[in-house]
PDB file of C-alpha atoms and ligand atoms in Angstrom:
ATOM      1  CA  MET A   1       0.000   0.000   0.000  1.00  0.00           C
ATOM      2  CA  THR A   2       1.362   3.390  -0.922  1.00  0.00           C
ATOM      3  CA  TYR A   3      -0.850   5.465   1.363  1.00  0.00           C
ATOM      4  CA  ASP A   4       0.118   6.479   4.882  1.00  0.00           C
ATOM      5  CA  TYR A   5      -2.929   6.792   7.122  1.00  0.00           C
ATOM      6  CA  THR A   6      -1.033   6.556  10.399  1.00  0.00           C
ATOM      7  CA  GLY A   7      -2.914   8.419  13.131  1.00  0.00           C
ATOM      8  CA  ARG A   8      -6.117   8.317  11.080  1.00  0.00           C
ATOM      9  CA  VAL A   9      -9.335   6.543  12.046  1.00  0.00           C
ATOM     10  CA  ALA A  10     -11.556   4.607   9.656  1.00  0.00           C
ATOM     11  CA  LEU A  11     -15.079   3.394  10.391  1.00  0.00           C
ATOM     12  CA  ILE A  12     -16.740   0.693   8.274  1.00  0.00           C
ATOM     13  CA  THR A  13     -20.275  -0.687   8.445  1.00  0.00           C
ATOM     14  CA  GLY A  14     -20.751  -4.277   7.294  1.00  0.00           C
ATOM     15  CA  GLY A  15     -17.074  -4.859   8.034  1.00  0.00           C
ATOM     16  CA  GLY A  16     -17.511  -8.511   8.941  1.00  0.00           C
ATOM     17  CA  SER A  17     -17.361  -9.912   5.415  1.00  0.00           C
ATOM     18  CA  GLY A  18     -16.516  -9.304   1.763  1.00  0.00           C
ATOM     19  CA  LEU A  19     -15.831  -5.746   0.671  1.00  0.00           C
ATOM     20  CA  GLY A  20     -16.107  -4.235   4.165  1.00  0.00           C
ATOM     21  CA  ARG A  21     -13.526  -6.648   5.507  1.00  0.00           C
ATOM     22  CA  ALA A  22     -11.126  -6.048   2.593  1.00  0.00           C
ATOM     23  CA  ILE A  23     -11.483  -2.278   3.085  1.00  0.00           C
ATOM     24  CA  ALA A  24     -10.802  -2.688   6.828  1.00  0.00           C
ATOM     25  CA  TYR A  25      -7.631  -4.669   6.104  1.00  0.00           C
ATOM     26  CA  ALA A  26      -6.488  -2.084   3.560  1.00  0.00           C
ATOM     27  CA  TYR A  27      -6.898   0.837   5.983  1.00  0.00           C
ATOM     28  CA  ALA A  28      -5.037  -1.127   8.660  1.00  0.00           C
ATOM     29  CA  ALA A  29      -2.235  -1.886   6.185  1.00  0.00           C
ATOM     30  CA  CYS A  30      -1.990   1.881   5.605  1.00  0.00           C
ATOM     31  CA  GLY A  31      -1.604   2.439   9.353  1.00  0.00           C
ATOM     32  CA  ALA A  32      -5.121   3.629  10.274  1.00  0.00           C
ATOM     33  CA  ALA A  33      -7.032   2.529  13.354  1.00  0.00           C
ATOM     34  CA  VAL A  34     -10.146   0.706  12.179  1.00  0.00           C
ATOM     35  CA  ALA A  35     -13.603   0.403  13.749  1.00  0.00           C
ATOM     36  CA  VAL A  36     -15.857  -2.171  12.141  1.00  0.00           C
ATOM     37  CA  SER A  37     -19.476  -2.941  12.837  1.00  0.00           C
ATOM     38  CA  ASP A  38     -21.730  -5.623  11.441  1.00  0.00           C
ATOM     39  CA  ILE A  39     -25.030  -7.260  12.257  1.00  0.00           C
ATOM     40  CA  ASN A  40     -22.901 -10.405  12.364  1.00  0.00           C
ATOM     41  CA  GLN A  41     -20.904 -10.050  15.581  1.00  0.00           C
ATOM     42  CA  GLU A  42     -18.617 -12.983  14.779  1.00  0.00           C
ATOM     43  CA  GLY A  43     -17.640 -11.566  11.393  1.00  0.00           C
ATOM     44  CA  ALA A  44     -16.874  -8.123  12.796  1.00  0.00           C
ATOM     45  CA  ALA A  45     -14.845  -9.606  15.651  1.00  0.00           C
ATOM     46  CA  GLU A  46     -12.844 -11.757  13.224  1.00  0.00           C
ATOM     47  CA  THR A  47     -11.981  -8.740  11.061  1.00  0.00           C
ATOM     48  CA  ALA A  48     -10.830  -6.716  14.074  1.00  0.00           C
ATOM     49  CA  GLN A  49      -8.889  -9.622  15.598  1.00  0.00           C
ATOM     50  CA  THR A  50      -7.010 -10.246  12.334  1.00  0.00           C
ATOM     51  CA  ILE A  51      -5.929  -6.587  12.299  1.00  0.00           C
ATOM     52  CA  ILE A  52      -4.890  -6.697  15.969  1.00  0.00           C
ATOM     53  CA  ASP A  53      -2.961  -9.941  15.411  1.00  0.00           C
ATOM     54  CA  LYS A  54      -0.932  -8.160  12.745  1.00  0.00           C
ATOM     55  CA  GLY A  55      -0.076  -5.341  15.164  1.00  0.00           C
ATOM     56  CA  GLY A  56      -2.824  -2.921  14.118  1.00  0.00           C
ATOM     57  CA  GLN A  57      -5.491  -1.119  16.110  1.00  0.00           C
ATOM     58  CA  ALA A  58      -9.110  -2.178  15.658  1.00  0.00           C
ATOM     59  CA  SER A  59     -12.474  -2.484  17.372  1.00  0.00           C
ATOM     60  CA  ALA A  60     -15.590  -4.471  16.533  1.00  0.00           C
ATOM     61  CA  ALA A  61     -19.242  -3.970  17.390  1.00  0.00           C
ATOM     62  CA  GLN A  62     -22.518  -5.658  16.602  1.00  0.00           C
ATOM     63  CA  VAL A  63     -24.718  -3.016  14.992  1.00  0.00           C
ATOM     64  CA  ASP A  64     -27.771  -3.378  12.780  1.00  0.00           C
ATOM     65  CA  VAL A  65     -27.704  -0.365  10.441  1.00  0.00           C
ATOM     66  CA  VAL A  66     -31.517  -0.389  10.406  1.00  0.00           C
ATOM     67  CA  ASP A  67     -31.439   0.574  14.089  1.00  0.00           C
ATOM     68  CA  ARG A  68     -30.930   4.349  13.946  1.00  0.00           C
ATOM     69  CA  ALA A  69     -30.170   4.755  17.647  1.00  0.00           C
ATOM     70  CA  ALA A  70     -27.693   1.876  17.641  1.00  0.00           C
ATOM     71  CA  VAL A  71     -25.823   3.350  14.665  1.00  0.00           C
ATOM     72  CA  ALA A  72     -25.635   6.756  16.352  1.00  0.00           C
ATOM     73  CA  ALA A  73     -24.437   5.199  19.614  1.00  0.00           C
ATOM     74  CA  TRP A  74     -21.732   3.197  17.819  1.00  0.00           C
ATOM     75  CA  VAL A  75     -20.438   6.118  15.726  1.00  0.00           C
ATOM     76  CA  ASN A  76     -20.278   8.313  18.841  1.00  0.00           C
ATOM     77  CA  ASP A  77     -18.544   5.533  20.735  1.00  0.00           C
ATOM     78  CA  VAL A  78     -15.915   5.174  17.977  1.00  0.00           C
ATOM     79  CA  HIS A  79     -15.388   8.934  18.107  1.00  0.00           C
ATOM     80  CA  GLN A  80     -14.959   8.853  21.897  1.00  0.00           C
ATOM     81  CA  THR A  81     -12.620   5.873  21.804  1.00  0.00           C
ATOM     82  CA  PHE A  82     -10.358   6.974  18.963  1.00  0.00           C
ATOM     83  CA  GLY A  83     -10.731  10.748  19.261  1.00  0.00           C
ATOM     84  CA  ARG A  84     -11.647  11.385  15.618  1.00  0.00           C
ATOM     85  CA  ILE A  85     -13.195   9.853  12.501  1.00  0.00           C
ATOM     86  CA  ASP A  86     -11.339  10.528   9.265  1.00  0.00           C
ATOM     87  CA  PHE A  87     -12.887   7.960   6.930  1.00  0.00           C
ATOM     88  CA  ALA A  88     -16.392   6.516   7.033  1.00  0.00           C
ATOM     89  CA  ILE A  89     -17.316   3.702   4.681  1.00  0.00           C
ATOM     90  CA  ASN A  90     -21.050   3.045   4.593  1.00  0.00           C
ATOM     91  CA  ASN A  91     -20.941  -0.436   3.170  1.00  0.00           C
ATOM     92  CA  ALA A  92     -23.460  -2.725   4.921  1.00  0.00           C
ATOM     93  CA  GLY A  93     -25.942  -4.090   2.422  1.00  0.00           C
ATOM     94  CA  ILE A  94     -27.913  -7.081   1.224  1.00  0.00           C
ATOM     95  CA  GLU A  95     -28.728  -8.335  -2.250  1.00  0.00           C
ATOM     96  CA  GLY A  96     -32.345  -9.260  -1.553  1.00  0.00           C
ATOM     97  CA  ASP A  97     -33.795 -11.944  -3.795  1.00  0.00           C
ATOM     98  CA  MET A  98     -31.098 -12.071  -6.427  1.00  0.00           C
ATOM     99  CA  MET A  99     -32.406 -12.543  -9.993  1.00  0.00           C
ATOM    100  CA  SER A 100     -35.671 -14.036  -8.833  1.00  0.00           C
ATOM    101  CA  HIS A 101     -38.905 -12.228  -9.687  1.00  0.00           C
ATOM    102  CA  ARG A 102     -40.325  -9.471 -11.815  1.00  0.00           C
ATOM    103  CA  LEU A 103     -41.727  -6.652  -9.712  1.00  0.00           C
ATOM    104  CA  ALA A 104     -45.354  -7.770  -9.395  1.00  0.00           C
ATOM    105  CA  ASP A 105     -44.254 -11.204  -8.198  1.00  0.00           C
ATOM    106  CA  ALA A 106     -41.448 -10.008  -5.942  1.00  0.00           C
ATOM    107  CA  SER A 107     -41.669 -10.219  -2.179  1.00  0.00           C
ATOM    108  CA  TYR A 108     -42.859  -6.894  -0.776  1.00  0.00           C
ATOM    109  CA  ASP A 109     -41.314  -7.756   2.590  1.00  0.00           C
ATOM    110  CA  MET A 110     -37.949  -8.285   0.914  1.00  0.00           C
ATOM    111  CA  TYR A 111     -38.295  -4.984  -0.952  1.00  0.00           C
ATOM    112  CA  ARG A 112     -38.858  -3.246   2.411  1.00  0.00           C
ATOM    113  CA  ARG A 113     -35.911  -5.058   3.966  1.00  0.00           C
ATOM    114  CA  VAL A 114     -33.554  -4.156   1.103  1.00  0.00           C
ATOM    115  CA  MET A 115     -34.567  -0.495   1.294  1.00  0.00           C
ATOM    116  CA  ASP A 116     -34.273  -0.513   5.093  1.00  0.00           C
ATOM    117  CA  ILE A 117     -30.727  -1.842   5.102  1.00  0.00           C
ATOM    118  CA  ASN A 118     -29.271  -0.447   1.875  1.00  0.00           C
ATOM    119  CA  VAL A 119     -30.855   3.013   1.968  1.00  0.00           C
ATOM    120  CA  ASN A 120     -31.922   3.775   5.538  1.00  0.00           C
ATOM    121  CA  GLY A 121     -28.717   2.181   6.827  1.00  0.00           C
ATOM    122  CA  VAL A 122     -26.664   4.656   4.791  1.00  0.00           C
ATOM    123  CA  TRP A 123     -28.914   7.508   5.953  1.00  0.00           C
ATOM    124  CA  HIS A 124     -28.535   6.543   9.619  1.00  0.00           C
ATOM    125  CA  SER A 125     -24.758   6.291   9.218  1.00  0.00           C
ATOM    126  CA  LEU A 126     -24.466   9.675   7.502  1.00  0.00           C
ATOM    127  CA  GLU A 127     -26.634  11.368  10.145  1.00  0.00           C
ATOM    128  CA  ALA A 128     -24.237  10.208  12.835  1.00  0.00           C
ATOM    129  CA  GLU A 129     -20.963  10.748  10.936  1.00  0.00           C
ATOM    130  CA  LEU A 130     -21.560  14.203   9.442  1.00  0.00           C
ATOM    131  CA  PRO A 131     -21.760  16.304  12.652  1.00  0.00           C
ATOM    132  CA  ILE A 132     -18.538  14.729  13.926  1.00  0.00           C
ATOM    133  CA  MET A 133     -16.687  15.418  10.686  1.00  0.00           C
ATOM    134  CA  GLU A 134     -18.169  18.905  10.449  1.00  0.00           C
ATOM    135  CA  ALA A 135     -16.863  19.698  13.937  1.00  0.00           C
ATOM    136  CA  GLN A 136     -13.459  18.316  12.906  1.00  0.00           C
ATOM    137  CA  GLY A 137     -13.518  20.428   9.756  1.00  0.00           C
ATOM    138  CA  GLU A 138     -12.536  17.462   7.613  1.00  0.00           C
ATOM    139  CA  GLY A 139     -13.452  13.930   6.658  1.00  0.00           C
ATOM    140  CA  VAL A 140     -14.005  11.532   3.807  1.00  0.00           C
ATOM    141  CA  ILE A 141     -17.154   9.466   3.365  1.00  0.00           C
ATOM    142  CA  ILE A 142     -17.594   6.723   0.796  1.00  0.00           C
ATOM    143  CA  ASN A 143     -20.958   5.055   0.307  1.00  0.00           C
ATOM    144  CA  VAL A 144     -20.816   1.629  -1.246  1.00  0.00           C
ATOM    145  CA  ALA A 145     -23.395   1.739  -4.030  1.00  0.00           C
ATOM    146  CA  SER A 146     -23.172  -0.549  -7.075  1.00  0.00           C
ATOM    147  CA  ILE A 147     -23.477  -0.488 -10.845  1.00  0.00           C
ATOM    148  CA  ALA A 148     -27.038  -1.458  -9.904  1.00  0.00           C
ATOM    149  CA  GLY A 149     -27.317   2.201  -8.902  1.00  0.00           C
ATOM    150  CA  LEU A 150     -26.678   3.232 -12.499  1.00  0.00           C
ATOM    151  CA  VAL A 151     -28.376   0.608 -14.632  1.00  0.00           C
ATOM    152  CA  ALA A 152     -31.386  -1.703 -14.477  1.00  0.00           C
ATOM    153  CA  VAL A 153     -31.275  -5.008 -12.624  1.00  0.00           C
ATOM    154  CA  PRO A 154     -34.010  -7.132 -14.211  1.00  0.00           C
ATOM    155  CA  ARG A 155     -35.625  -9.387 -11.590  1.00  0.00           C
ATOM    156  CA  ASN A 156     -34.221  -7.419  -8.699  1.00  0.00           C
ATOM    157  CA  ALA A 157     -35.860  -3.992  -8.819  1.00  0.00           C
ATOM    158  CA  ALA A 158     -35.550  -3.675  -5.047  1.00  0.00           C
ATOM    159  CA  TYR A 159     -31.762  -3.816  -5.188  1.00  0.00           C
ATOM    160  CA  ALA A 160     -31.637  -1.410  -8.154  1.00  0.00           C
ATOM    161  CA  ALA A 161     -33.966   1.013  -6.353  1.00  0.00           C
ATOM    162  CA  SER A 162     -31.860   0.897  -3.209  1.00  0.00           C
ATOM    163  CA  LYS A 163     -28.572   1.554  -4.964  1.00  0.00           C
ATOM    164  CA  HIS A 164     -30.022   4.324  -7.160  1.00  0.00           C
ATOM    165  CA  ALA A 165     -31.182   5.916  -3.899  1.00  0.00           C
ATOM    166  CA  VAL A 166     -27.697   5.640  -2.394  1.00  0.00           C
ATOM    167  CA  ILE A 167     -26.315   7.518  -5.393  1.00  0.00           C
ATOM    168  CA  GLY A 168     -28.979  10.227  -5.068  1.00  0.00           C
ATOM    169  CA  ILE A 169     -28.159  10.667  -1.398  1.00  0.00           C
ATOM    170  CA  THR A 170     -24.408  10.678  -2.107  1.00  0.00           C
ATOM    171  CA  LYS A 171     -24.549  13.383  -4.765  1.00  0.00           C
ATOM    172  CA  THR A 172     -26.797  15.546  -2.612  1.00  0.00           C
ATOM    173  CA  VAL A 173     -24.877  15.368   0.671  1.00  0.00           C
ATOM    174  CA  ALA A 174     -21.625  15.782  -1.261  1.00  0.00           C
ATOM    175  CA  LEU A 175     -22.783  19.244  -2.312  1.00  0.00           C
ATOM    176  CA  GLU A 176     -24.247  20.066   1.094  1.00  0.00           C
ATOM    177  CA  TYR A 177     -20.960  19.383   2.884  1.00  0.00           C
ATOM    178  CA  VAL A 178     -18.160  20.046   0.385  1.00  0.00           C
ATOM    179  CA  ARG A 179     -17.454  23.505   1.797  1.00  0.00           C
ATOM    180  CA  LYS A 180     -17.345  22.061   5.328  1.00  0.00           C
ATOM    181  CA  GLY A 181     -14.234  20.076   4.433  1.00  0.00           C
ATOM    182  CA  ILE A 182     -16.086  16.774   4.008  1.00  0.00           C
ATOM    183  CA  ARG A 183     -15.631  14.895   0.762  1.00  0.00           C
ATOM    184  CA  ILE A 184     -18.398  12.444  -0.048  1.00  0.00           C
ATOM    185  CA  ASN A 185     -18.401   9.975  -2.928  1.00  0.00           C
ATOM    186  CA  ALA A 186     -19.786   6.570  -3.823  1.00  0.00           C
ATOM    187  CA  ILE A 187     -18.090   3.545  -5.261  1.00  0.00           C
ATOM    188  CA  CYS A 188     -20.034   1.412  -7.729  1.00  0.00           C
ATOM    189  CA  PRO A 189     -18.556  -2.068  -7.924  1.00  0.00           C
ATOM    190  CA  GLY A 190     -19.672  -4.586 -10.500  1.00  0.00           C
ATOM    191  CA  PHE A 191     -19.677  -8.298  -9.697  1.00  0.00           C
ATOM    192  CA  THR A 192     -17.002  -8.825  -7.063  1.00  0.00           C
ATOM    193  CA  ASP A 193     -15.964 -12.109  -5.502  1.00  0.00           C
ATOM    194  CA  THR A 194     -17.535 -11.892  -2.046  1.00  0.00           C
ATOM    195  CA  PRO A 195     -19.954 -14.143  -0.147  1.00  0.00           C
ATOM    196  CA  MET A 196     -22.798 -12.014  -1.593  1.00  0.00           C
ATOM    197  CA  VAL A 197     -21.954 -12.966  -5.174  1.00  0.00           C
ATOM    198  CA  ARG A 198     -20.953 -16.511  -4.222  1.00  0.00           C
ATOM    199  CA  ARG A 199     -24.472 -17.040  -2.852  1.00  0.00           C
ATOM    200  CA  GLY A 200     -25.706 -16.450  -6.396  1.00  0.00           C
ATOM    201  CA  ILE A 201     -23.140 -18.313  -8.496  1.00  0.00           C
ATOM    202  CA  ASP A 202     -21.879 -21.234  -6.442  1.00  0.00           C
ATOM    203  CA  HIS A 203     -25.019 -23.321  -6.914  1.00  0.00           C
ATOM    204  CA  ASP A 204     -25.913 -22.277 -10.436  1.00  0.00           C
ATOM    205  CA  GLU A 205     -23.322 -23.055 -13.071  1.00  0.00           C
ATOM    206  CA  VAL A 206     -25.421 -21.695 -15.927  1.00  0.00           C
ATOM    207  CA  PHE A 207     -25.932 -18.366 -14.161  1.00  0.00           C
ATOM    208  CA  ALA A 208     -22.239 -18.221 -13.255  1.00  0.00           C
ATOM    209  CA  LYS A 209     -21.190 -18.703 -16.884  1.00  0.00           C
ATOM    210  CA  ARG A 210     -23.700 -16.146 -18.123  1.00  0.00           C
ATOM    211  CA  LEU A 211     -22.531 -13.656 -15.525  1.00  0.00           C
ATOM    212  CA  LEU A 212     -18.863 -14.059 -16.458  1.00  0.00           C
ATOM    213  CA  ALA A 213     -19.632 -13.793 -20.178  1.00  0.00           C
ATOM    214  CA  GLY A 214     -21.211 -10.404 -19.479  1.00  0.00           C
ATOM    215  CA  ILE A 215     -18.043  -9.000 -17.931  1.00  0.00           C
ATOM    216  CA  PRO A 216     -15.653  -7.678 -20.619  1.00  0.00           C
ATOM    217  CA  ALA A 217     -12.653  -8.378 -18.329  1.00  0.00           C
ATOM    218  CA  ARG A 218     -13.928 -12.007 -18.059  1.00  0.00           C
ATOM    219  CA  ARG A 219     -13.322 -12.164 -14.347  1.00  0.00           C
ATOM    220  CA  LEU A 220     -15.037 -11.189 -11.148  1.00  0.00           C
ATOM    221  CA  GLY A 221     -13.656  -8.192  -9.298  1.00  0.00           C
ATOM    222  CA  ARG A 222     -11.504  -8.947  -6.288  1.00  0.00           C
ATOM    223  CA  PRO A 223     -12.442  -7.345  -2.951  1.00  0.00           C
ATOM    224  CA  GLU A 224      -8.897  -5.938  -3.000  1.00  0.00           C
ATOM    225  CA  ASP A 225      -9.690  -4.103  -6.263  1.00  0.00           C
ATOM    226  CA  VAL A 226     -12.416  -2.227  -4.415  1.00  0.00           C
ATOM    227  CA  ALA A 227     -10.328  -1.724  -1.261  1.00  0.00           C
ATOM    228  CA  GLU A 228      -7.386  -0.251  -3.167  1.00  0.00           C
ATOM    229  CA  THR A 229      -9.684   2.161  -4.989  1.00  0.00           C
ATOM    230  CA  VAL A 230     -11.196   3.192  -1.659  1.00  0.00           C
ATOM    231  CA  MET A 231      -7.667   3.899  -0.365  1.00  0.00           C
ATOM    232  CA  TYR A 232      -7.143   6.219  -3.341  1.00  0.00           C
ATOM    233  CA  MET A 233     -10.536   7.882  -2.885  1.00  0.00           C
ATOM    234  CA  SER A 234      -9.573   8.529   0.762  1.00  0.00           C
ATOM    235  CA  SER A 235      -6.290  10.183  -0.218  1.00  0.00           C
ATOM    236  CA  LYS A 236      -5.269  13.792  -0.790  1.00  0.00           C
ATOM    237  CA  GLY A 237      -4.724  12.813  -4.432  1.00  0.00           C
ATOM    238  CA  ALA A 238      -8.502  12.520  -4.773  1.00  0.00           C
ATOM    239  CA  SER A 239      -9.175  15.877  -3.088  1.00  0.00           C
ATOM    240  CA  PHE A 240     -11.122  17.241  -6.088  1.00  0.00           C
ATOM    241  CA  MET A 241     -13.364  14.157  -6.324  1.00  0.00           C
ATOM    242  CA  VAL A 242     -16.757  15.231  -4.967  1.00  0.00           C
ATOM    243  CA  GLY A 243     -20.143  13.554  -5.467  1.00  0.00           C
ATOM    244  CA  GLU A 244     -18.586  11.028  -7.825  1.00  0.00           C
ATOM    245  CA  CYS A 245     -19.965   7.516  -8.320  1.00  0.00           C
ATOM    246  CA  LEU A 246     -16.858   5.647  -9.307  1.00  0.00           C
ATOM    247  CA  VAL A 247     -17.501   2.516 -11.360  1.00  0.00           C
ATOM    248  CA  LEU A 248     -15.267  -0.507 -10.895  1.00  0.00           C
ATOM    249  CA  ASP A 249     -16.755  -3.305 -12.925  1.00  0.00           C
ATOM    250  CA  GLY A 250     -14.361  -4.844 -15.449  1.00  0.00           C
ATOM    251  CA  GLY A 251     -16.039  -2.930 -18.276  1.00  0.00           C
ATOM    252  CA  ILE A 252     -19.732  -3.859 -17.862  1.00  0.00           C
ATOM    253  CA  HIS A 253     -20.935  -0.274 -17.735  1.00  0.00           C
ATOM    254  CA  ALA A 254     -18.831   0.735 -20.738  1.00  0.00           C
ATOM    255  CA  ALA A 255     -20.160  -2.037 -22.972  1.00  0.00           C
TER     256      ALA A 255
HETATM  257  N1  NAD B 301     -20.038  -8.178  -4.170  1.00  0.00           N
HETATM  258  C1  NAD B 301     -20.482  -7.464  -5.169  1.00  0.00           C
HETATM  259  O1  NAD B 301     -20.435  -7.888  -6.342  1.00  0.00           O
HETATM  260  C2  NAD B 301     -21.045  -6.095  -4.949  1.00  0.00           C
HETATM  261  C3  NAD B 301     -21.223  -5.281  -6.070  1.00  0.00           C
HETATM  262  C4  NAD B 301     -21.728  -4.003  -5.896  1.00  0.00           C
HETATM  263  C5  NAD B 301     -22.032  -3.551  -4.633  1.00  0.00           C
HETATM  264  N2  NAD B 301     -21.875  -4.368  -3.555  1.00  0.00           N
HETATM  265  C6  NAD B 301     -22.229  -3.820  -2.248  1.00  0.00           C
HETATM  266  O2  NAD B 301     -21.116  -3.938  -1.403  1.00  0.00           O
HETATM  267  C7  NAD B 301     -21.547  -3.983  -0.033  1.00  0.00           C
HETATM  268  C8  NAD B 301     -20.861  -5.157   0.632  1.00  0.00           C
HETATM  269  O3  NAD B 301     -21.297  -6.359  -0.005  1.00  0.00           O
HETATM  270  P1  NAD B 301     -20.416  -7.690  -0.044  1.00  0.00           P
HETATM  271  O4  NAD B 301     -20.348  -8.118  -1.440  1.00  0.00           O
HETATM  272  O5  NAD B 301     -19.191  -7.508   0.740  1.00  0.00           O
HETATM  273  O6  NAD B 301     -21.441  -8.670   0.684  1.00  0.00           O
HETATM  274  P2  NAD B 301     -21.291  -9.588   1.979  1.00  0.00           P
HETATM  275  O7  NAD B 301     -22.601 -10.254   2.111  1.00  0.00           O
HETATM  276  O8  NAD B 301     -20.054 -10.389   1.890  1.00  0.00           O
HETATM  277  O9  NAD B 301     -21.084  -8.522   3.155  1.00  0.00           O
HETATM  278  C9  NAD B 301     -22.104  -7.664   3.580  1.00  0.00           C
HETATM  279  C10 NAD B 301     -21.971  -7.456   5.070  1.00  0.00           C
HETATM  280  O10 NAD B 301     -23.025  -6.587   5.480  1.00  0.00           O
HETATM  281  C11 NAD B 301     -23.544  -7.098   6.689  1.00  0.00           C
HETATM  282  N3  NAD B 301     -24.932  -6.677   6.908  1.00  0.00           N
HETATM  283  C12 NAD B 301     -26.053  -7.120   6.272  1.00  0.00           C
HETATM  284  N4  NAD B 301     -27.134  -6.555   6.804  1.00  0.00           N
HETATM  285  C13 NAD B 301     -26.701  -5.728   7.785  1.00  0.00           C
HETATM  286  C14 NAD B 301     -27.344  -4.861   8.703  1.00  0.00           C
HETATM  287  N5  NAD B 301     -28.677  -4.759   8.733  1.00  0.00           N
HETATM  288  N6  NAD B 301     -26.583  -4.140   9.560  1.00  0.00           N
HETATM  289  C15 NAD B 301     -25.242  -4.264   9.567  1.00  0.00           C
HETATM  290  N7  NAD B 301     -24.571  -5.080   8.735  1.00  0.00           N
HETATM  291  C16 NAD B 301     -25.304  -5.797   7.853  1.00  0.00           C
HETATM  292  C17 NAD B 301     -23.465  -8.606   6.541  1.00  0.00           C
HETATM  293  O11 NAD B 301     -23.546  -9.273   7.780  1.00  0.00           O
HETATM  294  C18 NAD B 301     -22.123  -8.764   5.858  1.00  0.00           C
HETATM  295  O12 NAD B 301     -21.082  -8.897   6.787  1.00  0.00           O
HETATM  296  C19 NAD B 301     -23.075  -4.093  -0.110  1.00  0.00           C
HETATM  297  O13 NAD B 301     -23.630  -2.810   0.117  1.00  0.00           O
HETATM  298  C20 NAD B 301     -23.334  -4.548  -1.525  1.00  0.00           C
HETATM  299  O14 NAD B 301     -24.605  -4.182  -1.967  1.00  0.00           O
HETATM  300  C21 NAD B 301     -21.380  -5.627  -3.681  1.00  0.00           C
END
């Protein structure tokens, strides 16, 4: 890693698996203290312990991003413990019913759940993070959206709706806070090799082949691809990047 984030503090929701975990490891490798939360306590604890075992500084908490008060309490606790919050990665999310039903046949409960976690979770996180960063006079926030926030996702309108909403929120708060020293962007990964994508492809060879054929790079993204881009987006080198939705998808969106 070429970035030096020694003395900096990074906070990551959904840090117990996949992209969140890879981002946590990347910040730690750059010298930052890392606070991860996840609804899955075991996953969050494992991420933090791995960082501590390598000589880094980390904490873990069980937080459901749907629970507004719990998110606020955790973010404030991280601030109290570490003294500042430099980077906030709002990453927790679910895929809903992947590639299953057209809208009229889709589960309404699942639609509500996807919106609750993917959209309200980001909202709750931002509400808690922004006043702290505003008081600090600086900070970087990256919302993990998806290419599903830019294009249609046939048979998963709930997921597409949620990620389009994350992009709308990102662009708007980016403008609201840019002159307060807070830089807010989104990252839009394509299909990346995490448990989320594995749940869809591991048991369906036909779907897996079709998915790969649709990626010009002919491979899934690696969580590290996303983490390294997040390290760049956190850096001074990206200081003019504001309200951007950075696509990282092996060429899908360009095709
Ligand atoms: N993997 C991909 O291809 C891909 C592509 C684009 C965007 N994304 C987005 O990246 C983010 C991370 O996904 P991933 O691929 O690492 O998936 P993942 O399933 O491996 O990890 C998601 C994490 O979020 C946590 N989580 C779920 N609901 C939560 C809640 N209510 N509160 C707190 N934590 C919760 C899970 O426990 C899990 O640890 C998601 O927002 C996802 O939509 C993933």
